Amino acid sequence: MYRYDEFDAAFVRSRTAQFRDQVARRLAGEISEEQFRPLRLHNGLYLQLHAYMLRVAIPYGVLSARQLEQLARIARKHDRGYGHFTTRTNIQFHWARLEETPDVLDLLADVDMHAIQTSGNCIRNTTTDPYAGVAIDEIEDPRVWAEIIRQWSTVHPEFLFLPRKFKIAITGAAEDRAAILYHDIGMRIVKGKGGETGFAIYVGGGQGRTPYVADELRSFLPKEQLLSYLEAIMRVYNLHGRRDNLYKSRIKVLVKALGIEEFRRQVEEEWSKIDHVSIDLPQEEYDRIAAYFAPLPLVPGPITDAGVEKRRREDASFDSWVRNNVLPHRVAGHVIVNILLKEPGKVPGDATADQMEAVAALARAYGHDEIRVTYQQNLVLPNVALVDLVKVYDGLVAAGVAVGNYELITDIISCPGLDYCNLANARSIPVALEIAKRFADQSVAEDIGRLRLNVSGCINACGHHHSGNIGILGVDKKGTEHYQITLGGSPGDDAEVGTILGPSFPAEAVPDAIETIVATYRAHRREGEVFLATYRRIGQAPFKEALYGAPNSGASSRKQLQEA
């Protein structure tokens, strides 16, 4: 895990001191809110519906136990006792008090953390595979390059005021667990013809008002040339990106307007002009950073454990949790543990200070001091010995985060919505809670099988509804909250934007609509077929008919749902 060096530490401290002065001037009335806005945004501070919100960076989703404990202290002392983990693997404190934010930033700096570039029109936190370094299908650990990109992009003088916010994701595994095709730039570590590793580069993906799956820009780029190539992409975007129209300002719009061939031509032309030596990383610097991510000296062990098997036979909840939440590790005798912040009845992605401290303690005792945050708003202990699995589970039960629903229908991704966000059209949290309640029976959720359900409170798509197998979008319909349903989205290697099913539903009808969709799937599925496979095989028509009735058939199911 990367540790700040002297430069990192001094830089973060100077930024915190600078922001303390800016806050003091704002509180004294020396600068207006309009003048203060760009200053606070570059330090991760938003003004939402009810209070300021501070978004803290968790670079590539990696935390130490000490860092998670510090986040718990901040939640308890400077918020309302909890934090919200986001789809960018950051954490948000939704009740920040302006006068206390410099103190919070100092507390973050104490543990090598900050809130720089978590907002504003700049390069945001680079995300990656939550199982990086431990996945059995990994070619190379992508965290090394995520850290290199962090250092390259932080306060890069050329890219601090882009046309719009910019997001990068990278994976080093055969399976895409970082949704790289929904990013402004997505990267996959691949092997070249001679066995050397490099990058496949994708560009122009994103969600929001105009969702797109990224196009391939380059099938293979030597990894030692990555930074100069990224610089070329950013320069083309910075030059041509629309600054006159907020809705057309993302790189995805530029790529579609130019076409991928023309965009590629301009990037290659720009790249040919760049002084590569001054930008690309020397091998010794790469080696220095890579050393921080060296594999742990784990001792291989048996792939089964008598204690674990005995507990599975005696405890159905433990057996379900192991079956759904525990994954193989690249070192025999170890496992990857997914910790779901999706207990039915609890806000997706929220963790209390007590829960954060409990997970940190488990990481210190049984997880080699490391926690990961996923874009699905969950946590991971990536290095757990199989013999310790029962102890980890019991600790999670005591903390209230032992639900075994990883990638089931109740593992819902949800943005904060209109309960907090001043951009939202509708509430996301109550809808997510009600759906989770409907499918809280673990046997029912397991019978339904793998199904991604995502909820967004507005078209900005912070809940990634476009990529959900079932997506729910909150819309404003004549002053009332309605919800549009999409089907068929996918965030992985088979990335696809979901298709709108039909007219929207009022809030009270949404859970019934989801039950109808799930019932339709269960009626049509084949043996072993997950929701997305069934949908792609039978198409939208059966779901649409179940919800809205057959064409020209008179009273529809939708009308009945609305009147229920």
Coordinates of C-alpha atoms in Angstrom, one line a residue:
M1 CA 0.0 0.0 0.0
Y2 CA 1.4 3.4 -1.0
R3 CA 2.7 5.6 1.8
Y4 CA 3.0 9.4 1.3
D5 CA 6.6 10.6 0.9
E6 CA 7.8 13.9 2.2
F7 CA 6.6 15.8 -0.9
D8 CA 3.1 14.3 -0.6
A9 CA 2.8 15.1 3.0
A10 CA 4.1 18.7 2.7
F11 CA 1.8 19.3 -0.3
V12 CA -1.4 18.1 1.5
R13 CA -0.5 20.1 4.6
S14 CA 0.0 23.2 2.6
R15 CA -3.3 22.8 0.8
T16 CA -5.1 22.3 4.1
A17 CA -3.6 25.5 5.5
Q18 CA -4.6 27.3 2.4
F19 CA -8.1 26.1 2.7
R20 CA -8.3 27.1 6.4
D21 CA -7.5 30.6 5.3
Q22 CA -10.2 30.5 2.6
V23 CA -12.8 29.3 5.0
A24 CA -11.9 31.9 7.6
R25 CA -12.3 34.6 4.9
R26 CA -15.7 33.2 3.9
L27 CA -17.0 33.1 7.5
A28 CA -15.8 36.6 8.0
G29 CA -17.7 37.8 4.9
E30 CA -14.5 38.8 3.1
I31 CA -15.4 36.6 0.1
S32 CA -18.9 35.8 -1.2
E33 CA -20.3 32.3 -1.7
E34 CA -19.8 32.7 -5.5
Q35 CA -16.1 33.5 -5.0
F36 CA -15.8 30.7 -2.4
R37 CA -17.4 28.0 -4.6
P38 CA -14.4 27.1 -6.9
L39 CA -12.1 27.2 -3.9
R40 CA -14.2 24.7 -1.9
L41 CA -14.9 22.5 -4.9
H42 CA -11.2 21.9 -5.4
N43 CA -11.1 20.7 -1.8
G44 CA -14.1 18.3 -2.2
L45 CA -16.7 20.5 -0.4
Y46 CA -20.2 20.7 -1.9
L47 CA -23.2 22.7 -0.8
Q48 CA -26.2 20.4 -0.9
L49 CA -29.8 20.7 0.1
H50 CA -29.4 20.8 3.9
A51 CA -25.7 21.2 4.6
Y52 CA -22.2 21.1 3.2
M53 CA -21.0 17.7 2.0
L54 CA -17.3 16.7 2.1
R55 CA -16.2 14.1 -0.3
V56 CA -12.9 12.4 0.8
A57 CA -10.7 10.7 -1.8
I58 CA -9.9 7.0 -1.3
P59 CA -7.4 6.5 -4.2
Y60 CA -8.2 3.4 -6.2
G61 CA -10.4 2.2 -3.2
V62 CA -7.5 1.1 -0.9
L63 CA -7.6 1.8 2.8
S64 CA -5.5 0.8 5.8
A65 CA -7.1 0.0 9.1
R66 CA -5.7 3.2 10.6
Q67 CA -7.3 5.2 7.8
L68 CA -10.7 3.6 8.2
E69 CA -10.5 4.3 11.9
Q70 CA -9.8 7.9 11.3
L71 CA -12.8 8.1 9.0
A72 CA -14.9 6.7 11.8
R73 CA -13.6 9.4 14.2
I74 CA -14.5 12.1 11.7
A75 CA -18.0 10.6 11.2
R76 CA -18.5 10.5 15.0
K77 CA -17.1 13.9 15.8
H78 CA -17.7 16.0 12.7
D79 CA -20.8 14.4 11.2
R80 CA -23.8 12.5 12.4
G81 CA -22.1 9.2 13.1
Y82 CA -21.8 7.7 9.6
G83 CA -20.3 8.1 6.2
H84 CA -21.6 7.2 2.7
F85 CA -19.3 5.2 0.4
T86 CA -19.8 6.2 -3.3
T87 CA -19.6 4.7 -6.7
R88 CA -16.2 6.4 -7.2
T89 CA -14.9 4.5 -4.1
N90 CA -14.8 7.7 -2.1
I91 CA -16.6 8.5 1.2
Q92 CA -18.9 11.4 1.7
F93 CA -19.8 13.1 4.9
H94 CA -23.2 14.7 4.3
W95 CA -23.5 17.0 7.4
A96 CA -20.2 18.8 7.4
R97 CA -20.0 22.1 9.2
L98 CA -18.1 24.7 7.3
E99 CA -16.1 26.0 10.2
E100 CA -14.9 22.5 11.0
T101 CA -13.8 21.4 7.6
P102 CA -10.2 22.6 7.9
D103 CA -9.9 20.5 11.1
V104 CA -11.3 17.5 9.2
L105 CA -8.7 18.0 6.4
D106 CA -6.0 18.1 9.0
L107 CA -7.3 14.8 10.5
L108 CA -7.2 13.3 7.0
A109 CA -3.7 14.5 6.4
D110 CA -2.6 12.8 9.6
V111 CA -3.3 9.4 7.9
D112 CA -2.2 10.3 4.3
M113 CA -5.7 11.2 3.0
H114 CA -7.2 14.3 1.5
A115 CA -10.2 15.6 -0.5
I116 CA -8.3 17.2 -3.4
Q117 CA -9.9 16.8 -6.8
T118 CA -12.9 14.9 -5.6
S119 CA -15.0 17.6 -7.3
G120 CA -14.6 20.3 -9.9
N121 CA -13.8 20.0 -13.6
C122 CA -10.6 18.0 -13.2
I123 CA -9.3 14.4 -13.2
R124 CA -11.1 12.6 -10.4
N125 CA -10.1 9.6 -8.4
T126 CA -8.9 6.7 -10.6
T127 CA -10.8 3.5 -9.8
T128 CA -9.7 -0.1 -10.3
D129 CA -10.5 -3.7 -9.6
P130 CA -11.4 -4.1 -5.9
Y131 CA -9.6 -7.5 -6.0
A132 CA -6.4 -6.1 -7.5
G133 CA -3.3 -8.0 -6.5
V134 CA -5.2 -11.0 -5.2
A135 CA -7.6 -12.0 -8.1
I136 CA -6.9 -15.4 -9.7
D137 CA -7.5 -14.0 -13.2
E138 CA -5.1 -11.1 -12.9
I139 CA -2.4 -10.4 -15.5
E140 CA -0.7 -7.6 -13.5
D141 CA -1.6 -5.5 -10.5
P142 CA -3.3 -2.3 -11.8
R143 CA -2.9 -0.4 -8.5
V144 CA 0.6 0.5 -9.4
W145 CA -0.6 2.4 -12.4
A146 CA -3.6 3.9 -10.5
E147 CA -1.1 5.4 -8.1
I148 CA 1.1 6.6 -10.9
I149 CA -1.9 8.3 -12.5
R150 CA -2.8 9.8 -9.1
Q151 CA 0.6 11.4 -8.9
W152 CA 0.5 12.6 -12.5
S153 CA -3.0 14.0 -12.4
T154 CA -3.0 15.7 -9.0
V155 CA -2.9 19.5 -9.6
H156 CA -1.7 18.9 -13.1
P157 CA -1.5 22.6 -14.3
E158 CA -2.9 21.8 -17.7
F159 CA -5.9 19.8 -16.6
L160 CA -7.3 21.5 -13.5
F161 CA -10.0 23.4 -15.5
L162 CA -11.3 20.9 -18.0
P163 CA -14.5 21.3 -19.9
R164 CA -16.1 18.9 -17.4
K165 CA -15.2 16.4 -14.7
F166 CA -13.0 13.5 -15.9
K167 CA -13.0 9.8 -14.8
I168 CA -10.4 7.1 -15.4
A169 CA -10.6 3.4 -14.5
I170 CA -8.1 0.6 -15.0
T171 CA -8.3 -3.2 -14.7
G172 CA -5.5 -5.8 -14.8
A173 CA -7.7 -8.9 -14.9
A174 CA -9.5 -11.0 -17.5
E175 CA -12.9 -10.0 -16.0
D176 CA -13.7 -6.3 -15.9
R177 CA -14.7 -5.6 -12.3
A178 CA -14.1 -1.8 -12.7
A179 CA -16.7 -0.9 -15.4
I180 CA -13.9 0.5 -17.5
L181 CA -16.2 0.9 -20.6
Y182 CA -18.3 3.5 -18.7
H183 CA -15.4 5.8 -18.2
D184 CA -14.0 8.8 -20.0
I185 CA -10.8 6.7 -20.3
G186 CA -10.8 3.0 -19.5
M187 CA -7.7 0.9 -19.5
R188 CA -7.1 -2.8 -19.5
I189 CA -3.7 -4.4 -18.9
V190 CA -3.1 -6.9 -21.8
K191 CA -0.3 -8.9 -23.2
G192 CA 1.4 -8.1 -26.5
K193 CA 2.5 -10.5 -29.2
G194 CA 5.8 -11.0 -27.5
G195 CA 4.3 -11.6 -24.0
E196 CA 5.1 -8.1 -22.8
T197 CA 2.4 -6.2 -20.9
G198 CA 0.7 -3.0 -22.1
F199 CA -2.6 -1.3 -22.2
A200 CA -5.8 -1.5 -24.3
I201 CA -7.1 2.0 -24.2
Y202 CA -10.8 2.9 -24.4
V203 CA -12.3 6.4 -24.6
G204 CA -15.6 8.2 -24.5
G205 CA -17.7 6.0 -22.1
G206 CA -20.0 7.5 -19.5
Q207 CA -23.4 7.6 -18.1
G208 CA -25.6 10.7 -17.3
R209 CA -27.8 12.4 -19.8
T210 CA -26.2 10.8 -22.9
P211 CA -24.9 7.3 -21.8
Y212 CA -22.3 5.7 -24.0
V213 CA -20.1 2.6 -23.9
A214 CA -16.5 3.5 -24.7
D215 CA -14.8 2.9 -28.0
E216 CA -11.4 1.2 -28.3
L217 CA -8.8 3.9 -29.1
R218 CA -5.8 1.6 -29.1
S219 CA -5.6 -2.2 -28.8
F220 CA -2.0 -2.1 -27.4
L221 CA 0.1 0.6 -25.9
P222 CA 3.5 -0.2 -24.3
K223 CA 3.0 0.5 -20.6
E224 CA 6.1 2.7 -20.4
Q225 CA 4.4 5.2 -22.7
L226 CA 1.2 5.5 -20.8
L227 CA 1.5 9.0 -19.3
S228 CA 2.5 10.7 -22.5
Y229 CA -0.4 9.0 -24.3
L230 CA -2.9 10.0 -21.6
E231 CA -1.5 13.5 -21.9
A232 CA -2.2 13.5 -25.6
I233 CA -5.8 12.4 -25.0
M234 CA -6.3 15.1 -22.4
R235 CA -4.9 17.8 -24.7
V236 CA -7.3 16.9 -27.5
Y237 CA -10.2 16.9 -25.2
N238 CA -9.1 20.1 -23.4
L239 CA -8.8 21.9 -26.8
H240 CA -12.1 20.7 -28.4
G241 CA -14.3 19.9 -25.5
R242 CA -17.5 22.0 -25.3
R243 CA -17.3 24.7 -22.7
D244 CA -20.4 26.5 -24.0
N245 CA -22.9 23.7 -23.2
L246 CA -22.9 21.8 -19.9
Y247 CA -24.8 18.9 -21.4
K248 CA -22.3 18.5 -24.2
S249 CA -19.1 19.0 -22.3
R250 CA -18.0 15.5 -21.6
I251 CA -15.4 13.7 -23.8
K252 CA -17.9 11.1 -24.7
V253 CA -19.8 13.8 -26.7
L254 CA -16.6 14.9 -28.4
V255 CA -15.7 11.4 -29.4
K256 CA -19.2 10.7 -30.9
A257 CA -19.1 14.1 -32.7
L258 CA -15.7 13.5 -34.3
G259 CA -16.0 9.8 -34.7
I260 CA -13.5 7.4 -33.1
E261 CA -11.3 7.4 -36.2
E262 CA -10.9 11.2 -36.3
F263 CA -10.4 11.3 -32.6
R264 CA -7.7 8.7 -32.8
R265 CA -6.0 10.6 -35.6
Q266 CA -5.9 13.8 -33.5
V267 CA -4.6 11.9 -30.5
E268 CA -1.8 10.2 -32.4
E269 CA -0.8 13.5 -34.0
E270 CA -0.7 15.2 -30.7
W271 CA 1.2 12.3 -29.2
S272 CA 3.8 12.6 -31.9
K273 CA 4.6 16.2 -30.8
I274 CA 5.0 15.4 -27.1
D275 CA 8.4 15.3 -25.4
H276 CA 7.9 11.7 -24.2
V277 CA 11.1 11.7 -22.1
S278 CA 9.9 14.6 -20.0
I279 CA 6.5 13.0 -19.3
D280 CA 6.9 9.2 -19.3
L281 CA 8.0 7.5 -16.1
P282 CA 11.6 6.3 -15.8
Q283 CA 11.8 2.6 -15.0
E284 CA 13.5 3.3 -11.6
E285 CA 10.5 5.4 -10.6
Y286 CA 8.0 2.8 -11.7
D287 CA 10.0 0.2 -9.7
R288 CA 10.0 2.4 -6.6
I289 CA 6.2 2.8 -6.7
A290 CA 5.6 -0.8 -7.6
A291 CA 7.6 -1.9 -4.5
Y292 CA 4.8 -0.5 -2.3
F293 CA 2.4 -3.0 -3.9
A294 CA 4.6 -6.1 -3.6
P295 CA 2.5 -9.2 -2.9
L296 CA 2.2 -10.1 0.8
P297 CA 4.3 -13.1 1.9
L298 CA 1.2 -15.3 2.4
V299 CA 1.9 -19.0 3.1
P300 CA -0.2 -21.3 0.9
G301 CA -2.5 -23.6 2.9
P302 CA -5.2 -26.2 2.4
I303 CA -8.2 -25.1 0.2
T304 CA -10.7 -26.5 2.8
D305 CA -11.0 -26.1 6.5
A306 CA -12.8 -28.4 8.9
G307 CA -14.0 -25.6 11.1
V308 CA -15.5 -23.7 8.2
E309 CA -17.2 -26.7 6.8
K310 CA -18.6 -27.7 10.2
R311 CA -20.0 -24.2 10.7
R312 CA -21.5 -24.2 7.2
R313 CA -23.4 -27.4 8.0
E314 CA -24.7 -26.1 11.3
D315 CA -25.4 -22.4 10.3
A316 CA -27.5 -21.7 7.2
S317 CA -26.8 -18.0 7.4
F318 CA -23.0 -18.6 7.5
D319 CA -23.3 -21.0 4.6
S320 CA -25.3 -18.5 2.5
W321 CA -22.7 -15.8 3.3
V322 CA -19.8 -18.0 2.3
R323 CA -21.6 -19.1 -0.9
N324 CA -22.3 -15.5 -2.0
N325 CA -19.7 -13.2 -0.4
V326 CA -16.5 -15.2 -0.3
L327 CA -14.3 -15.6 -3.4
P328 CA -11.1 -17.5 -4.2
H329 CA -7.7 -15.9 -3.6
R330 CA -4.7 -16.4 -5.8
V331 CA -2.9 -17.9 -2.8
A332 CA -4.3 -21.3 -1.7
G333 CA -5.7 -21.3 1.8
H334 CA -6.8 -17.7 1.6
V335 CA -10.0 -16.0 0.4
I336 CA -11.4 -12.6 -0.6
V337 CA -14.3 -11.4 1.7
N338 CA -16.9 -9.1 0.4
I339 CA -18.5 -7.0 3.2
L340 CA -21.9 -5.8 2.0
L341 CA -23.2 -2.4 3.2
K342 CA -26.6 -3.5 2.0
E343 CA -28.4 -4.9 5.0
P344 CA -32.2 -4.7 4.2
G345 CA -33.6 -1.7 6.0
K346 CA -30.2 0.2 5.8
V347 CA -29.2 2.9 3.3
P348 CA -27.0 1.4 0.6
G349 CA -23.4 2.4 1.0
D350 CA -23.8 3.9 4.5
A351 CA -21.5 2.7 7.3
T352 CA -21.7 3.9 10.9
A353 CA -18.6 4.9 12.9
D354 CA -19.0 1.7 14.9
Q355 CA -19.1 -0.4 11.8
M356 CA -16.1 1.2 10.3
E357 CA -14.1 0.6 13.5
A358 CA -15.3 -3.0 13.6
V359 CA -14.2 -3.6 10.0
A360 CA -10.9 -1.9 10.7
A361 CA -10.3 -4.1 13.7
L362 CA -11.0 -7.2 11.6
A363 CA -8.7 -6.0 8.9
R364 CA -5.9 -5.5 11.5
A365 CA -6.5 -8.9 13.1
Y366 CA -7.2 -11.1 10.1
G367 CA -6.8 -9.1 6.9
H368 CA -3.2 -7.9 6.9
D369 CA -4.3 -4.3 7.7
E370 CA -6.0 -3.7 4.3
I371 CA -9.6 -2.8 3.2
R372 CA -10.9 -2.1 -0.3
V373 CA -13.9 0.0 -1.3
T374 CA -15.8 -1.0 -4.4
Y375 CA -17.8 1.0 -6.8
Q376 CA -20.8 -1.1 -5.8
Q377 CA -20.6 0.8 -2.5
N378 CA -19.3 -2.2 -0.5
L379 CA -16.1 -3.1 1.4
V380 CA -13.6 -5.9 0.9
L381 CA -11.1 -7.7 3.0
P382 CA -8.8 -9.0 0.2
N383 CA -6.4 -11.2 2.3
V384 CA -8.1 -13.4 4.8
A385 CA -6.8 -16.9 5.8
L386 CA -9.4 -19.5 5.4
V387 CA -8.9 -20.7 9.0
D388 CA -9.9 -17.2 10.2
L389 CA -13.1 -17.0 8.2
V390 CA -15.5 -18.0 11.0
K391 CA -13.9 -15.3 13.3
V392 CA -14.3 -12.7 10.6
Y393 CA -17.9 -13.6 10.0
D394 CA -18.7 -13.5 13.7
G395 CA -17.2 -10.0 13.9
L396 CA -19.2 -8.9 10.9
V397 CA -22.4 -10.3 12.5
A398 CA -21.7 -8.3 15.7
A399 CA -21.2 -5.1 13.6
G400 CA -24.4 -5.7 11.6
V401 CA -22.7 -6.0 8.2
A402 CA -22.8 -9.8 7.6
V403 CA -25.6 -10.0 5.0
G404 CA -24.8 -12.5 2.3
N405 CA -26.3 -10.8 -0.7
Y406 CA -23.3 -10.0 -2.9
E407 CA -24.6 -9.3 -6.5
L408 CA -28.1 -10.4 -5.6
I409 CA -31.1 -8.2 -6.1
T410 CA -30.7 -6.6 -2.6
D411 CA -27.1 -5.6 -3.4
I412 CA -28.5 -2.3 -4.7
I413 CA -26.4 0.6 -5.9
S414 CA -28.1 3.9 -5.0
C415 CA -27.1 7.5 -5.0
P416 CA -28.2 9.8 -2.0
G417 CA -31.0 11.3 -4.2
L418 CA -33.3 14.1 -3.2
D419 CA -32.9 13.4 0.5
Y420 CA -29.5 15.2 0.2
C421 CA -28.6 16.3 -3.3
N422 CA -29.9 19.6 -4.8
L423 CA -29.5 18.2 -8.3
A424 CA -31.8 15.3 -7.8
N425 CA -35.4 15.1 -9.1
A426 CA -36.5 12.3 -6.8
R427 CA -35.5 10.3 -3.8
S428 CA -33.5 7.2 -4.3
I429 CA -33.1 5.9 -0.8
P430 CA -36.7 5.1 0.1
V431 CA -37.2 3.3 -3.2
A432 CA -34.0 1.2 -2.7
L433 CA -35.1 0.4 0.9
E434 CA -38.6 -0.7 -0.1
I435 CA -37.2 -2.9 -2.9
A436 CA -34.7 -4.5 -0.5
K437 CA -37.5 -5.1 1.9
R438 CA -39.6 -6.9 -0.7
F439 CA -36.8 -9.3 -1.5
A440 CA -35.3 -9.6 2.1
D441 CA -36.0 -13.3 2.2
Q442 CA -32.5 -14.7 1.5
S443 CA -33.9 -17.9 -0.2
V444 CA -35.9 -15.8 -2.6
A445 CA -33.0 -13.5 -3.4
E446 CA -30.8 -16.6 -4.0
D447 CA -33.4 -18.2 -6.2
I448 CA -33.5 -15.1 -8.4
G449 CA -29.7 -15.2 -8.7
R450 CA -27.2 -12.7 -10.0
L451 CA -29.1 -9.4 -10.7
R452 CA -27.7 -5.9 -10.6
L453 CA -30.3 -3.3 -9.6
N454 CA -29.3 0.4 -9.6
V455 CA -31.2 3.5 -8.5
S456 CA -30.4 7.1 -9.5
G457 CA -32.3 10.2 -8.3
C458 CA -31.6 12.2 -11.5
I459 CA -30.2 12.0 -15.0
N460 CA -26.7 12.5 -13.8
A461 CA -26.7 8.8 -13.0
C462 CA -24.6 8.7 -9.8
G463 CA -26.4 5.5 -9.1
H464 CA -25.2 4.0 -12.4
H465 CA -28.8 3.1 -13.4
H466 CA -27.9 2.9 -17.1
S467 CA -25.6 -0.1 -16.3
G468 CA -28.0 -2.0 -14.1
N469 CA -29.7 -5.1 -15.3
I470 CA -32.7 -3.3 -13.8
G471 CA -32.2 0.5 -13.7
I472 CA -34.4 3.0 -11.9
L473 CA -34.3 6.7 -12.7
G474 CA -36.0 9.3 -10.6
V475 CA -37.8 12.0 -12.7
D476 CA -39.9 15.0 -12.0
K477 CA -43.4 14.6 -13.4
K478 CA -45.5 17.8 -12.9
G479 CA -44.0 18.3 -9.4
T480 CA -44.3 14.7 -8.3
E481 CA -41.6 12.0 -8.0
H482 CA -41.9 9.3 -10.7
Y483 CA -39.5 6.6 -11.7
Q484 CA -38.5 5.3 -15.1
I485 CA -37.4 1.7 -15.5
T486 CA -34.7 0.4 -17.8
L487 CA -33.7 -3.2 -18.5
G488 CA -30.7 -4.9 -20.0
G489 CA -27.8 -2.7 -18.8
S490 CA -24.5 -4.3 -17.9
P491 CA -21.2 -2.7 -16.6
G492 CA -18.8 -5.5 -17.5
D493 CA -17.0 -6.8 -20.5
D494 CA -20.4 -7.1 -22.2
A495 CA -21.2 -3.5 -21.3
E496 CA -24.5 -2.2 -22.6
V497 CA -26.8 0.7 -21.8
G498 CA -30.2 -0.3 -20.5
T499 CA -33.3 0.3 -22.6
I500 CA -36.3 2.3 -21.2
L501 CA -39.2 -0.1 -20.7
G502 CA -42.1 2.4 -20.9
P503 CA -43.8 5.2 -19.1
S504 CA -42.7 6.0 -15.6
F505 CA -44.3 4.9 -12.3
P506 CA -45.1 6.8 -9.1
A507 CA -43.0 5.9 -6.1
E508 CA -45.5 3.7 -4.4
A509 CA -45.8 1.5 -7.6
V510 CA -42.1 0.9 -8.2
P511 CA -41.7 -2.1 -5.8
D512 CA -44.7 -3.8 -7.4
A513 CA -43.3 -3.1 -10.8
I514 CA -39.9 -4.7 -9.9
E515 CA -41.7 -7.7 -8.5
T516 CA -43.6 -8.1 -11.8
I517 CA -40.3 -7.8 -13.7
V518 CA -38.7 -10.4 -11.5
A519 CA -41.7 -12.7 -11.8
T520 CA -41.6 -12.5 -15.6
Y521 CA -37.9 -13.4 -15.5
R522 CA -38.5 -16.4 -13.3
A523 CA -41.3 -17.6 -15.5
H524 CA -39.2 -17.4 -18.7
R525 CA -35.7 -18.4 -17.5
R526 CA -33.9 -21.6 -18.5
E527 CA -31.9 -23.8 -16.2
G528 CA -29.0 -21.8 -14.7
E529 CA -29.8 -18.6 -16.7
V530 CA -29.3 -15.3 -14.9
F531 CA -31.6 -12.3 -15.4
L532 CA -29.5 -10.6 -18.0
A533 CA -29.1 -13.7 -20.1
T534 CA -32.9 -14.3 -20.1
Y535 CA -33.6 -10.7 -21.0
R536 CA -31.2 -10.8 -23.9
R537 CA -32.7 -14.1 -25.1
I538 CA -36.4 -13.2 -24.9
G539 CA -36.2 -9.4 -25.4
Q540 CA -38.2 -6.6 -23.8
A541 CA -41.7 -7.6 -25.0
P542 CA -42.6 -10.1 -22.3
F543 CA -41.6 -7.6 -19.5
K544 CA -43.4 -4.8 -21.2
E545 CA -46.6 -6.8 -21.5
A546 CA -46.4 -7.9 -17.9
L547 CA -46.1 -4.3 -16.7
Y548 CA -48.3 -2.4 -19.2
G549 CA -50.6 -5.1 -20.7
A550 CA -50.7 -6.4 -24.2
P551 CA -51.2 -3.7 -26.9
N552 CA -54.8 -2.7 -27.3
S553 CA -55.8 -5.1 -24.5
G554 CA -57.7 -2.6 -22.5
A555 CA -56.9 -2.2 -18.8
S556 CA -53.2 -2.7 -18.2
S557 CA -51.1 -4.0 -15.4
R558 CA -49.5 -0.5 -15.1
K559 CA -52.9 1.0 -14.4
Q560 CA -53.5 -1.6 -11.7
L561 CA -50.1 -0.8 -10.2
Q562 CA -50.8 2.9 -10.2
E563 CA -54.1 2.4 -8.5
A564 CA -52.7 -0.1 -5.9

